[in-house]
Tab-separated table of C-alpha atoms in Angstrom:
chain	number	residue	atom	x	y	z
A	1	UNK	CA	8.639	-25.715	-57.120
A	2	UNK	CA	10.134	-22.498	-59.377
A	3	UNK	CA	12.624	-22.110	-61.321
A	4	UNK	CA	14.731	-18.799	-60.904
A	5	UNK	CA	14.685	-17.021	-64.359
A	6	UNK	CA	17.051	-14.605	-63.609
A	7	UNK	CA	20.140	-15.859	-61.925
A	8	UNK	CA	20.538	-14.301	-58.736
A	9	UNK	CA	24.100	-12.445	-58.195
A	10	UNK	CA	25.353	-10.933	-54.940
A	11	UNK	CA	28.671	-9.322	-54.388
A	12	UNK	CA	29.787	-8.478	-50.429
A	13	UNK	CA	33.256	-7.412	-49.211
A	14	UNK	CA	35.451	-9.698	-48.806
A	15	UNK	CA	35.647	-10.749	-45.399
A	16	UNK	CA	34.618	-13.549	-43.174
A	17	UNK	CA	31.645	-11.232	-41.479
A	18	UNK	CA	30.119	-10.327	-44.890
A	19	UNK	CA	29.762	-14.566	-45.561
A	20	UNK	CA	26.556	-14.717	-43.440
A	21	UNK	CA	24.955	-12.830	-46.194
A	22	UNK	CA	26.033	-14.827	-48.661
A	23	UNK	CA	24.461	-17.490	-46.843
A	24	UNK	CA	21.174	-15.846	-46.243
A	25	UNK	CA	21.006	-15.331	-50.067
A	26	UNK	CA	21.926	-19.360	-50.868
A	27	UNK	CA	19.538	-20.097	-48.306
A	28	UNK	CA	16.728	-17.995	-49.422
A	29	UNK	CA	17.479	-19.822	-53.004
A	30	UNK	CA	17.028	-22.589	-51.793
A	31	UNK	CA	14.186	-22.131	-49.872
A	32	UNK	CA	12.359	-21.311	-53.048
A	33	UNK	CA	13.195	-24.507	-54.478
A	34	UNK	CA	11.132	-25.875	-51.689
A	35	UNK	CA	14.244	-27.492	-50.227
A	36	UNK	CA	13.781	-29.662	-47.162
A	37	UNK	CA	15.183	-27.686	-44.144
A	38	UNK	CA	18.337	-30.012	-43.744
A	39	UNK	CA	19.001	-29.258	-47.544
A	40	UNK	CA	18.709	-25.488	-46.897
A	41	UNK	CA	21.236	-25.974	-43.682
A	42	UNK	CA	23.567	-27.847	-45.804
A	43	UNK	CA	23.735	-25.068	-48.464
A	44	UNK	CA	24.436	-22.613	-45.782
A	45	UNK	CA	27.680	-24.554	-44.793
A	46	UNK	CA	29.189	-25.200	-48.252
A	47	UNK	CA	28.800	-21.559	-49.555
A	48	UNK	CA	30.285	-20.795	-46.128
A	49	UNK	CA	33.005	-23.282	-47.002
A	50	UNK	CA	33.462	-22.072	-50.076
A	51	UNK	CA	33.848	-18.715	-48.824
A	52	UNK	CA	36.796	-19.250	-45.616
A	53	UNK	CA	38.834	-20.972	-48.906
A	54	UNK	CA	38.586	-18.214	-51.314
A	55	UNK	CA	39.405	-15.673	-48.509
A	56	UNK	CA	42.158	-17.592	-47.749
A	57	UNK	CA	42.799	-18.435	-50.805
A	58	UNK	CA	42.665	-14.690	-52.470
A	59	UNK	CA	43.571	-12.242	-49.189
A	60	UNK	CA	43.971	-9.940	-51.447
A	61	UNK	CA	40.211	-9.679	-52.948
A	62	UNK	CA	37.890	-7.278	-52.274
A	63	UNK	CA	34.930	-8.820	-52.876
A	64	UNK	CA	33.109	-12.084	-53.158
A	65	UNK	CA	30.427	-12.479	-55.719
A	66	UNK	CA	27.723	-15.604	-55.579
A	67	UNK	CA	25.978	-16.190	-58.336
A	68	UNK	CA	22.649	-19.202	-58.089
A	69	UNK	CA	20.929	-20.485	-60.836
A	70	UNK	CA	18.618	-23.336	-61.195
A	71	UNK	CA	18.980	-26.466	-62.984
A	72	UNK	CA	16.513	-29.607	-62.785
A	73	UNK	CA	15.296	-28.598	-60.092
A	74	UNK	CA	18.653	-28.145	-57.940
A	75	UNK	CA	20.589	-24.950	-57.697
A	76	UNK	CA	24.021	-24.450	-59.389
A	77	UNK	CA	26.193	-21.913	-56.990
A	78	UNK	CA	28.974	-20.448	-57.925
A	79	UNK	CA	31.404	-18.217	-55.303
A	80	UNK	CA	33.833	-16.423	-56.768
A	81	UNK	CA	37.089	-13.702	-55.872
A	82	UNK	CA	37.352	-10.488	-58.252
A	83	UNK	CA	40.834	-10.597	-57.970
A	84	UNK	CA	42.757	-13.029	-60.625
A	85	UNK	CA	44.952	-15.668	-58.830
A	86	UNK	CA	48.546	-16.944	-60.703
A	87	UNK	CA	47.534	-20.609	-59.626
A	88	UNK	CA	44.354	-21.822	-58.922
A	89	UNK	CA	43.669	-24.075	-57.089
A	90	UNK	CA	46.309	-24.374	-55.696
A	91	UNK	CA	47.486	-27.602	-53.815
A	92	UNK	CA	46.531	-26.587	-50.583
A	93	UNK	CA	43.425	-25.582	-51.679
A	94	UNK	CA	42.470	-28.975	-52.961
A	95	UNK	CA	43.713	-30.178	-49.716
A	96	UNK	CA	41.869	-28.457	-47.458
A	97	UNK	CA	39.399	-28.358	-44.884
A	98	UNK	CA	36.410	-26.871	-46.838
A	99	UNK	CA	37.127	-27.955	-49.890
A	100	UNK	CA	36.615	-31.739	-47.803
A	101	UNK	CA	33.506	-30.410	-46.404
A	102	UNK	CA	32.525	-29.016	-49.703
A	103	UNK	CA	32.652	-32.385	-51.375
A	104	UNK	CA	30.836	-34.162	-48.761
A	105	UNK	CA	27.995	-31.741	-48.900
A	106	UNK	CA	27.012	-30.934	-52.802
A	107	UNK	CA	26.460	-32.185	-56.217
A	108	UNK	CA	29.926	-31.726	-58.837
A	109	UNK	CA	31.743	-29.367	-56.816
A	110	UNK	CA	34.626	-28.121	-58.824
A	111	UNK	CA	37.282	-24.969	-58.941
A	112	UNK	CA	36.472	-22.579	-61.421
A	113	UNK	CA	38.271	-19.879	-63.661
A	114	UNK	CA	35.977	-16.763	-64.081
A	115	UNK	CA	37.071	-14.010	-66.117
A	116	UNK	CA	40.656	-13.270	-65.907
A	117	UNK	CA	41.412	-16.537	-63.949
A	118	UNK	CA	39.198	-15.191	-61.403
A	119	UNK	CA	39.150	-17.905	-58.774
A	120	UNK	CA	35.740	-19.293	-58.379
A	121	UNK	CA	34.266	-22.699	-56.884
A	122	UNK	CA	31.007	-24.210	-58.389
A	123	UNK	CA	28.530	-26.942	-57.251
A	124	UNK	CA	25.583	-28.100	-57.536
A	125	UNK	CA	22.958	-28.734	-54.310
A	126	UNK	CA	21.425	-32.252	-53.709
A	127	UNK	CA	18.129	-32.456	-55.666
A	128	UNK	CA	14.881	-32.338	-53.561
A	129	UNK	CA	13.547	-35.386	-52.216
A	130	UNK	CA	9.899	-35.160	-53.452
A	131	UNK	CA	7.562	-35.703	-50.093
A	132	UNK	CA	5.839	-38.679	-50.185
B	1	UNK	CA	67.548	2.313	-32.372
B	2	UNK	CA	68.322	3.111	-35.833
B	3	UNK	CA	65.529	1.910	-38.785
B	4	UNK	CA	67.925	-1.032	-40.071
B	5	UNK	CA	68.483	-2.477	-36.881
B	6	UNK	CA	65.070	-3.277	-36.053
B	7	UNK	CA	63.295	-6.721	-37.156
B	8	UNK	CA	60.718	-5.825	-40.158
B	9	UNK	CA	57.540	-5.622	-37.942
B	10	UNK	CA	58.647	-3.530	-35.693
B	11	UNK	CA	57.949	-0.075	-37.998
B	12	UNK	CA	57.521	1.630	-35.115
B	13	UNK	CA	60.406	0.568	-32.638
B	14	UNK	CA	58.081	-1.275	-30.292
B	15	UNK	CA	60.435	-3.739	-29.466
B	16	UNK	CA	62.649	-0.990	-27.349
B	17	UNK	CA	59.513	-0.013	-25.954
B	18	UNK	CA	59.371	-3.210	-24.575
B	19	UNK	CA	62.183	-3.608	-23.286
B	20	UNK	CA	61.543	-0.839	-21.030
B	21	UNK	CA	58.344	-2.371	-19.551
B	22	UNK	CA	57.044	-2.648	-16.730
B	23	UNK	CA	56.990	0.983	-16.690
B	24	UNK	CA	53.297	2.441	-16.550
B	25	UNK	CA	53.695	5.678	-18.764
B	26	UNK	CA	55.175	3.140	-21.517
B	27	UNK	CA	52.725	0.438	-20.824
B	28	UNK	CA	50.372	3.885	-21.737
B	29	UNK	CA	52.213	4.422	-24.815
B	30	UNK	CA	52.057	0.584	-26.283
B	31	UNK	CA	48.249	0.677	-25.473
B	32	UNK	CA	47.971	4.039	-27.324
B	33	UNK	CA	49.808	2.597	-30.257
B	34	UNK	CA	47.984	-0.494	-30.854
B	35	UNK	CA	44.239	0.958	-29.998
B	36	UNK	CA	43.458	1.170	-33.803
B	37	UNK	CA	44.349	-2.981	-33.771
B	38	UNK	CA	42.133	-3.756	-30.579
B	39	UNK	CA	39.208	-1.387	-32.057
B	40	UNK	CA	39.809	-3.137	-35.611
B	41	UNK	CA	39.174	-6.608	-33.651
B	42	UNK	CA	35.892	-5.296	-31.266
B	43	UNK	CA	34.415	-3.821	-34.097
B	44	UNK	CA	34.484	-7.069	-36.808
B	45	UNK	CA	32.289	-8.721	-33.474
B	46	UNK	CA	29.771	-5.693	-33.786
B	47	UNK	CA	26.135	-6.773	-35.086
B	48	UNK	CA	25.885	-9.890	-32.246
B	49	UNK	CA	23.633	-8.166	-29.843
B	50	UNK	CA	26.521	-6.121	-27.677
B	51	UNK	CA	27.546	-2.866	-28.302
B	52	UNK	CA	30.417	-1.606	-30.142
B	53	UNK	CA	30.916	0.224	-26.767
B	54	UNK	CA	31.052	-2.636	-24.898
B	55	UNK	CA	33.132	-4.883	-27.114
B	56	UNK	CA	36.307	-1.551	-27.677
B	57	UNK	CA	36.463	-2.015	-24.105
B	58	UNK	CA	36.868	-5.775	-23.433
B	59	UNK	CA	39.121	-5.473	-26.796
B	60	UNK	CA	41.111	-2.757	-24.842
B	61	UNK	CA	41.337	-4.792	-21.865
B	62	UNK	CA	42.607	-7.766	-24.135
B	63	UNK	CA	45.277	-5.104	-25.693
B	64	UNK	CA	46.756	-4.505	-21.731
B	65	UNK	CA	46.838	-8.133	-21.056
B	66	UNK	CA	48.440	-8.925	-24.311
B	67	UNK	CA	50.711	-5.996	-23.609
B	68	UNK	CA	51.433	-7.434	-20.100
B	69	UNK	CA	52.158	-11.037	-21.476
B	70	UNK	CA	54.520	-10.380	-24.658
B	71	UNK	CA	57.726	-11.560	-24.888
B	72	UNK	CA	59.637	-9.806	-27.360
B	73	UNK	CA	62.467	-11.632	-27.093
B	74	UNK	CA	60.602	-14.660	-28.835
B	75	UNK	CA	60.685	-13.114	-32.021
B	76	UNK	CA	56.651	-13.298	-32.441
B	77	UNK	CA	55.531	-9.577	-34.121
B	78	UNK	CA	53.723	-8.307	-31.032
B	79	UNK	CA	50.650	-7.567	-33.688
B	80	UNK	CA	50.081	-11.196	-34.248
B	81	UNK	CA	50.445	-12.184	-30.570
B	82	UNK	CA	48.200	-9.442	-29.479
B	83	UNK	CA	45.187	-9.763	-31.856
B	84	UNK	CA	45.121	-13.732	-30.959
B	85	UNK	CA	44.785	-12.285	-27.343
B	86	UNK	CA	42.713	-9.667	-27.919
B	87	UNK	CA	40.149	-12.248	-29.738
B	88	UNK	CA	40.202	-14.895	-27.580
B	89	UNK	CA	39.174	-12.001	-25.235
B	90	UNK	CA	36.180	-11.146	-27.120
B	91	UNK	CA	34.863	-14.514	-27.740
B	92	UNK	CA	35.608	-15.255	-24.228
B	93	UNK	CA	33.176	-12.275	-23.321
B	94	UNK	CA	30.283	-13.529	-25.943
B	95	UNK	CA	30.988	-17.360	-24.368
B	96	UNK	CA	30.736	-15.705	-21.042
B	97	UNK	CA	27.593	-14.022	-21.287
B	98	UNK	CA	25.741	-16.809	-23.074
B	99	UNK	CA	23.306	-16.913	-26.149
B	100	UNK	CA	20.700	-14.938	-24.559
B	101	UNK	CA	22.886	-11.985	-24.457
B	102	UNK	CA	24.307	-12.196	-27.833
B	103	UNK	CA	21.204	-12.663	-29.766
B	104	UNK	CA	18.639	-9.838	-30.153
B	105	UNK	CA	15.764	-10.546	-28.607
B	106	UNK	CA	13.471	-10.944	-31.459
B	107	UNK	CA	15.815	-13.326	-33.207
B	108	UNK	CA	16.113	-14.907	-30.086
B	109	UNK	CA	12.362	-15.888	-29.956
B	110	UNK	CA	11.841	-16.619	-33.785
B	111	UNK	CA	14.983	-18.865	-33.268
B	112	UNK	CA	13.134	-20.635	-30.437
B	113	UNK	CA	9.834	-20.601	-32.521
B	114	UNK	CA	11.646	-22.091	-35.657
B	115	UNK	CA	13.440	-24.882	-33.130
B	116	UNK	CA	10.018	-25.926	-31.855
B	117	UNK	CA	8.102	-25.831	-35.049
B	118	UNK	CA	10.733	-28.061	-37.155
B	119	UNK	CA	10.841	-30.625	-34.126
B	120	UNK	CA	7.092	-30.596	-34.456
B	121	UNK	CA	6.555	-30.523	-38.183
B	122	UNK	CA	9.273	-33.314	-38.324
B	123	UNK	CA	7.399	-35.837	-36.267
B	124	UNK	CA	4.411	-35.240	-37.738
B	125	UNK	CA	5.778	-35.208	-41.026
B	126	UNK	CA	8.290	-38.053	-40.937
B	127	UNK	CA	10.487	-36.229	-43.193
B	128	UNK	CA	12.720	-32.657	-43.380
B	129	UNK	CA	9.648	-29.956	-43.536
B	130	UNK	CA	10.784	-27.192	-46.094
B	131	UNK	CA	11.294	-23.305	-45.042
B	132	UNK	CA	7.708	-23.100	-46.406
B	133	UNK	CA	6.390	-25.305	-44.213
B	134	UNK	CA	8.136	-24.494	-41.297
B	135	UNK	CA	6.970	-20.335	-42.331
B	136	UNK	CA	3.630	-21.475	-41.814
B	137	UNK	CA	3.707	-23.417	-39.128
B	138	UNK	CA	5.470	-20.470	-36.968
B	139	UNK	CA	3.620	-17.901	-38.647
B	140	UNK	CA	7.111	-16.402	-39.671
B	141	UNK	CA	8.280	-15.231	-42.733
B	142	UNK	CA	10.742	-17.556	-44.902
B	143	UNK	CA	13.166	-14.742	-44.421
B	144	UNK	CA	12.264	-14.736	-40.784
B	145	UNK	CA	12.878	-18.394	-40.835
B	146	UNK	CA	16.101	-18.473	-42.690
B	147	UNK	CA	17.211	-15.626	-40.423
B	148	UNK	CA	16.706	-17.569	-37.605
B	149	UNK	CA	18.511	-20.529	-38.916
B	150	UNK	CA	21.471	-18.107	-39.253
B	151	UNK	CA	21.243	-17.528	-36.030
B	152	UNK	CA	20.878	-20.409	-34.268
B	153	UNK	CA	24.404	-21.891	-35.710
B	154	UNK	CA	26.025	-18.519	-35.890
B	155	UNK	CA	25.364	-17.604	-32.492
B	156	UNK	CA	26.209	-21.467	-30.778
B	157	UNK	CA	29.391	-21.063	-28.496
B	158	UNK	CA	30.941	-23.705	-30.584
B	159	UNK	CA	31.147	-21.497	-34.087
B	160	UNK	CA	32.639	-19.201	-31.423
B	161	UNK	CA	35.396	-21.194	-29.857
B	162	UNK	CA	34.933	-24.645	-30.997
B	163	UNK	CA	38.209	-25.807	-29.548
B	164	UNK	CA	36.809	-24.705	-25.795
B	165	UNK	CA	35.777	-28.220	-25.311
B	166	UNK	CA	33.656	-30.168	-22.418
B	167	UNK	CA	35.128	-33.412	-24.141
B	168	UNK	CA	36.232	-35.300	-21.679
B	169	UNK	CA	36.600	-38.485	-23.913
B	170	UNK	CA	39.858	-40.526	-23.057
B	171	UNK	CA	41.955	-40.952	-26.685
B	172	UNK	CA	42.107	-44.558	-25.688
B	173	UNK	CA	37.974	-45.015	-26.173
B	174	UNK	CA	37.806	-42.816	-29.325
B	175	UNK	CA	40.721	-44.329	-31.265
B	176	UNK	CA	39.113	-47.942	-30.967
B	177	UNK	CA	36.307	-46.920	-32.006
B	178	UNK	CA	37.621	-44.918	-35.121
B	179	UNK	CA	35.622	-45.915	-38.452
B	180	UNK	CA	38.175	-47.295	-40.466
B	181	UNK	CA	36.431	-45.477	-43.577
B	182	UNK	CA	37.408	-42.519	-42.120
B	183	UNK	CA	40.999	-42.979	-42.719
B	184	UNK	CA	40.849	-44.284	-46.307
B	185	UNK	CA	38.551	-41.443	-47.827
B	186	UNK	CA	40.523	-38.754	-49.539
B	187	UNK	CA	40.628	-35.859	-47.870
B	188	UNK	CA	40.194	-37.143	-44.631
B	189	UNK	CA	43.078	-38.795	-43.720
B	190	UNK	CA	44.580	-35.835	-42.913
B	191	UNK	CA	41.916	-34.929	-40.454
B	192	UNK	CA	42.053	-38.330	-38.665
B	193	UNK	CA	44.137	-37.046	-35.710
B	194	UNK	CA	41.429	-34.164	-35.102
B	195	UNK	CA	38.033	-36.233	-35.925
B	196	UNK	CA	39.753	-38.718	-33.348
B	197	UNK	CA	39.238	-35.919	-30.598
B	198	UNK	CA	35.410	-35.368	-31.382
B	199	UNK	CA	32.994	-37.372	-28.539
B	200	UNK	CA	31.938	-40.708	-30.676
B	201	UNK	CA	28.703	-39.520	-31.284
B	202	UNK	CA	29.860	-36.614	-33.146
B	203	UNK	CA	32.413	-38.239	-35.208
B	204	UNK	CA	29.371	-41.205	-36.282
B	205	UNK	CA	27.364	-38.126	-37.128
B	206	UNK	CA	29.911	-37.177	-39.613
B	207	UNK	CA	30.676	-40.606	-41.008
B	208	UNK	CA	26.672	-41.117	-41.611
B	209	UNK	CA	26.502	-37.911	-43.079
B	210	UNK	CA	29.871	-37.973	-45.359
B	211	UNK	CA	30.265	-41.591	-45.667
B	212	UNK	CA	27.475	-43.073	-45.508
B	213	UNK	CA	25.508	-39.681	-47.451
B	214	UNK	CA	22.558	-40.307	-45.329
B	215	UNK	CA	20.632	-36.771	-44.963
B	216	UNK	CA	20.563	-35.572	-41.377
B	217	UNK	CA	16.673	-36.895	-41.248
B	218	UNK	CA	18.030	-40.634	-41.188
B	219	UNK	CA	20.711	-39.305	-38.995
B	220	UNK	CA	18.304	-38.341	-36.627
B	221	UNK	CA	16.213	-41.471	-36.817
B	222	UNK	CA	19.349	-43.712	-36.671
B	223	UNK	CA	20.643	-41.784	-33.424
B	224	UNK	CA	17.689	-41.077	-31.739
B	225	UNK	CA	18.260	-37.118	-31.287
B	226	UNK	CA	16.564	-34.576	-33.548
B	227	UNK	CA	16.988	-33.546	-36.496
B	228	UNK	CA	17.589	-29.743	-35.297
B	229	UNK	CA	20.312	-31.455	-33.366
B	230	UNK	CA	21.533	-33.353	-35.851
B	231	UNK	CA	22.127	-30.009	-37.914
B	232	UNK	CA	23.802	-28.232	-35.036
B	233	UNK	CA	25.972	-30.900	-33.899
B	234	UNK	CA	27.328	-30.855	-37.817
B	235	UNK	CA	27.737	-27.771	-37.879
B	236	UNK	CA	29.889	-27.585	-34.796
B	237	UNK	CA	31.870	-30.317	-35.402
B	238	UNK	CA	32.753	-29.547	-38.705
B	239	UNK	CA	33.978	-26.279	-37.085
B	240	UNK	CA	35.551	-28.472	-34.489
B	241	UNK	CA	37.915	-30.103	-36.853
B	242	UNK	CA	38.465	-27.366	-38.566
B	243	UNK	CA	39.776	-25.432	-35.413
B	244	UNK	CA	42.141	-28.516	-34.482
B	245	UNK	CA	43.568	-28.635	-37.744
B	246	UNK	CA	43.668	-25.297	-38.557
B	247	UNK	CA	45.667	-23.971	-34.623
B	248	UNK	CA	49.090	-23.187	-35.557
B	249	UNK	CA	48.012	-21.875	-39.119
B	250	UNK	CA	45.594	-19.677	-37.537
B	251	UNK	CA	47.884	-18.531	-34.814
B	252	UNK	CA	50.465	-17.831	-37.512
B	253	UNK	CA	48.504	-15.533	-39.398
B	254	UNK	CA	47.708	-13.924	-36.176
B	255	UNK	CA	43.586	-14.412	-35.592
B	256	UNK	CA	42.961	-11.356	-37.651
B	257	UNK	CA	40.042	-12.821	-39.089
B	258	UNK	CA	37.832	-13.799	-36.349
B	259	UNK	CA	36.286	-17.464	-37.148
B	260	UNK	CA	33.131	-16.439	-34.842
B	261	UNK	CA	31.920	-14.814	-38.262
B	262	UNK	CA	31.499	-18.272	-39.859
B	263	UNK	CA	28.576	-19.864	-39.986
């Protein structure tokens, strides 16, 4: 297994077409950490989750930055708007869809305040099941 | 018409224009106006294996039959009626030509490759292989791989209409057998109604999966399908619900935002 030194960061436009690359990047991540395939899939859907809210969250973003680093042995991802939101999250965002599917699928998922009140959601990916 | 005595989205006194439809050199003039909208819409499909080209002019035919079908008596901005109506057009035309259309042809075979290899790999192995493992035993890359994993979800005909559905699952059937978990968890209840309309196989994927937190390996073993299955089926019924809950909202905001580009 590695550990990623450097956190990886990745900023796209801020549209629904420009997720898939965040999810190639959390996938890749994940990959390194040796992640079991249905691990890897599972990381593609929440940081797609996590995307469709903050885009519907924040329509008025331009861009989406990920950020993944590595802690024992899982990754911590954070997705995040570069526009500051006046309430965040808001109720609907706790109550919807993604944020569900979100929850169901990772580690300490939470909604995050970057700089500025940035909007930003964080979790954490299901640690490897060693192969026996 | 004078500017104040038009509703707000009509900037450019399409409403009158309307009005004075059926008329061919008008019908001319609406599809003139809204091209930039119906090019907007064909281009944000670009990038799935069929050509801008081709996708302006379904987009363009979606424009004339959205023209053809507006009411604007019902007080709907023509915008938001025509860009649902323009993309149901254009995932009608990726649904209509199937996957093998859609998908380049080298993505196409590494998705096949990856499929096979990962059924393979988890029989042998008992277990989820890694992208490592599954790299080596399709002599791909792990980007290839991961690309190919893309693909095979992005590219299924349910992340491109989920709600398009061969259910044929009487309500009667599926609300007796309803997990009763299902309606306690937070978050859920709301979604009750729509994970009621998923075939019961689906919705016991989802409850083993979320409920249960079994990983999509035990799923597979407990259900008897594969694992690769397991992962689609997931995938498409999370987008499933999602679509069912999210109809009126989406046909609100007016579809701008194509939900083919998910996953």
């Amino acid at each position: 297994m590695e550990d990623l030194s450097t956190p990886i960061t990745v900023n796209v436009a801020a549209r629904p077409d420009a997720l898939h690359i965040l999810r190639v990047v959390a996938a890749s991540a994940a990959a390194l950490l040796e992640l079991p395939f249905d691990a890897v899939d599972e990381v593609r859907i929440a940081v797609d989750e996590a995307g469709v809210l903050l885009l519907d969250s924040s329509p008025e973003a331009d861009a989406l930055q990920l950020e993944i680093t590595t802690s024992d042995g899982s990754l911590l991802i954070t997705i995040g708007t570069d526009v500051p939101a006046a309430e965040w999250p808001r109720p609907v965002d706790r109550e919807s869809w993604s944020w569900t599917v979100i929850r169901g699928l990772t580690l300490d998922p939470r909604f995050v305040s970057g700089d500025d009140g940035r909007p930003a959601i964080r979790f954490r990916t299901r640690p490897p099941v060693k192969a026996p | 018409m004078s500017e104040d005595d038009r509703p707000a989205n009509d900037a450019n006194g399409a409403v009158e224009l309307f009005r004075r439809l059926p008329d061919p050199a008008v019908r001319e003039e609406l599809a003139e106006r809204f091209m930039p909208l119906a090019r907007h819409l064909a281009r944000r499909f670009a990038g799935r294996g069929e050509s801008v080209e081709d996708l302006i002019q379904v987009a363009d035919l979606g424009l004339l039959n959205a023209i053809d079908r507006f009411d604007p008596e019902r007080g709907v901005q023509f915008t938001t009626f025509a860009a649902v109506t323009i993309t149901g057009e254009l995932k009608r035309h990726f649904r209509d030509r199937g996957w093998s259309i859609r998908v380049p042809r080298s993505l196409q075979e590494s998705a096949l490759l990856v499929h096979r290899t990962l059924e393979t790999l988890w029989q042998d192995l008992g277990r989820s292989p890694t992208i490592s493992e599954i790299a080596a035993g399709a002599d791909l890359t792990e980007e290839a791989v991961i690309e190919a994993m893309d693909a095979i979800q992005a590219y299924s005909p349910a992340s491109l209409d989920a709600a398009v559905s061969e259910d044929g699952t009487p309500m009667s059937e599926t609300v007796g057998t309803a997990d009763p978990s299902f309606e306690v968890a937070e978050g859920w209840a709301s979604v009750a109604p729509a994970l009621e309309k998923l075939p019961d196989r689906e919705r016991r994927i989802l409850y083993l999966r979320f409920f249960k937190g079994m990983t999509q390996t035990e799923i597979a073993q407990e259900v008897g399908i594969s694992q690769m299955h397991i992962s689609r089926l997931i995938a498409q019924s999370l987008e499933r619900v999602r679509r069912e809950i999210r109809g009126p909202e989406a046909r609100e905001r007016g579809a701008s935002e194509p939900e083919a580009d998910r996953r």
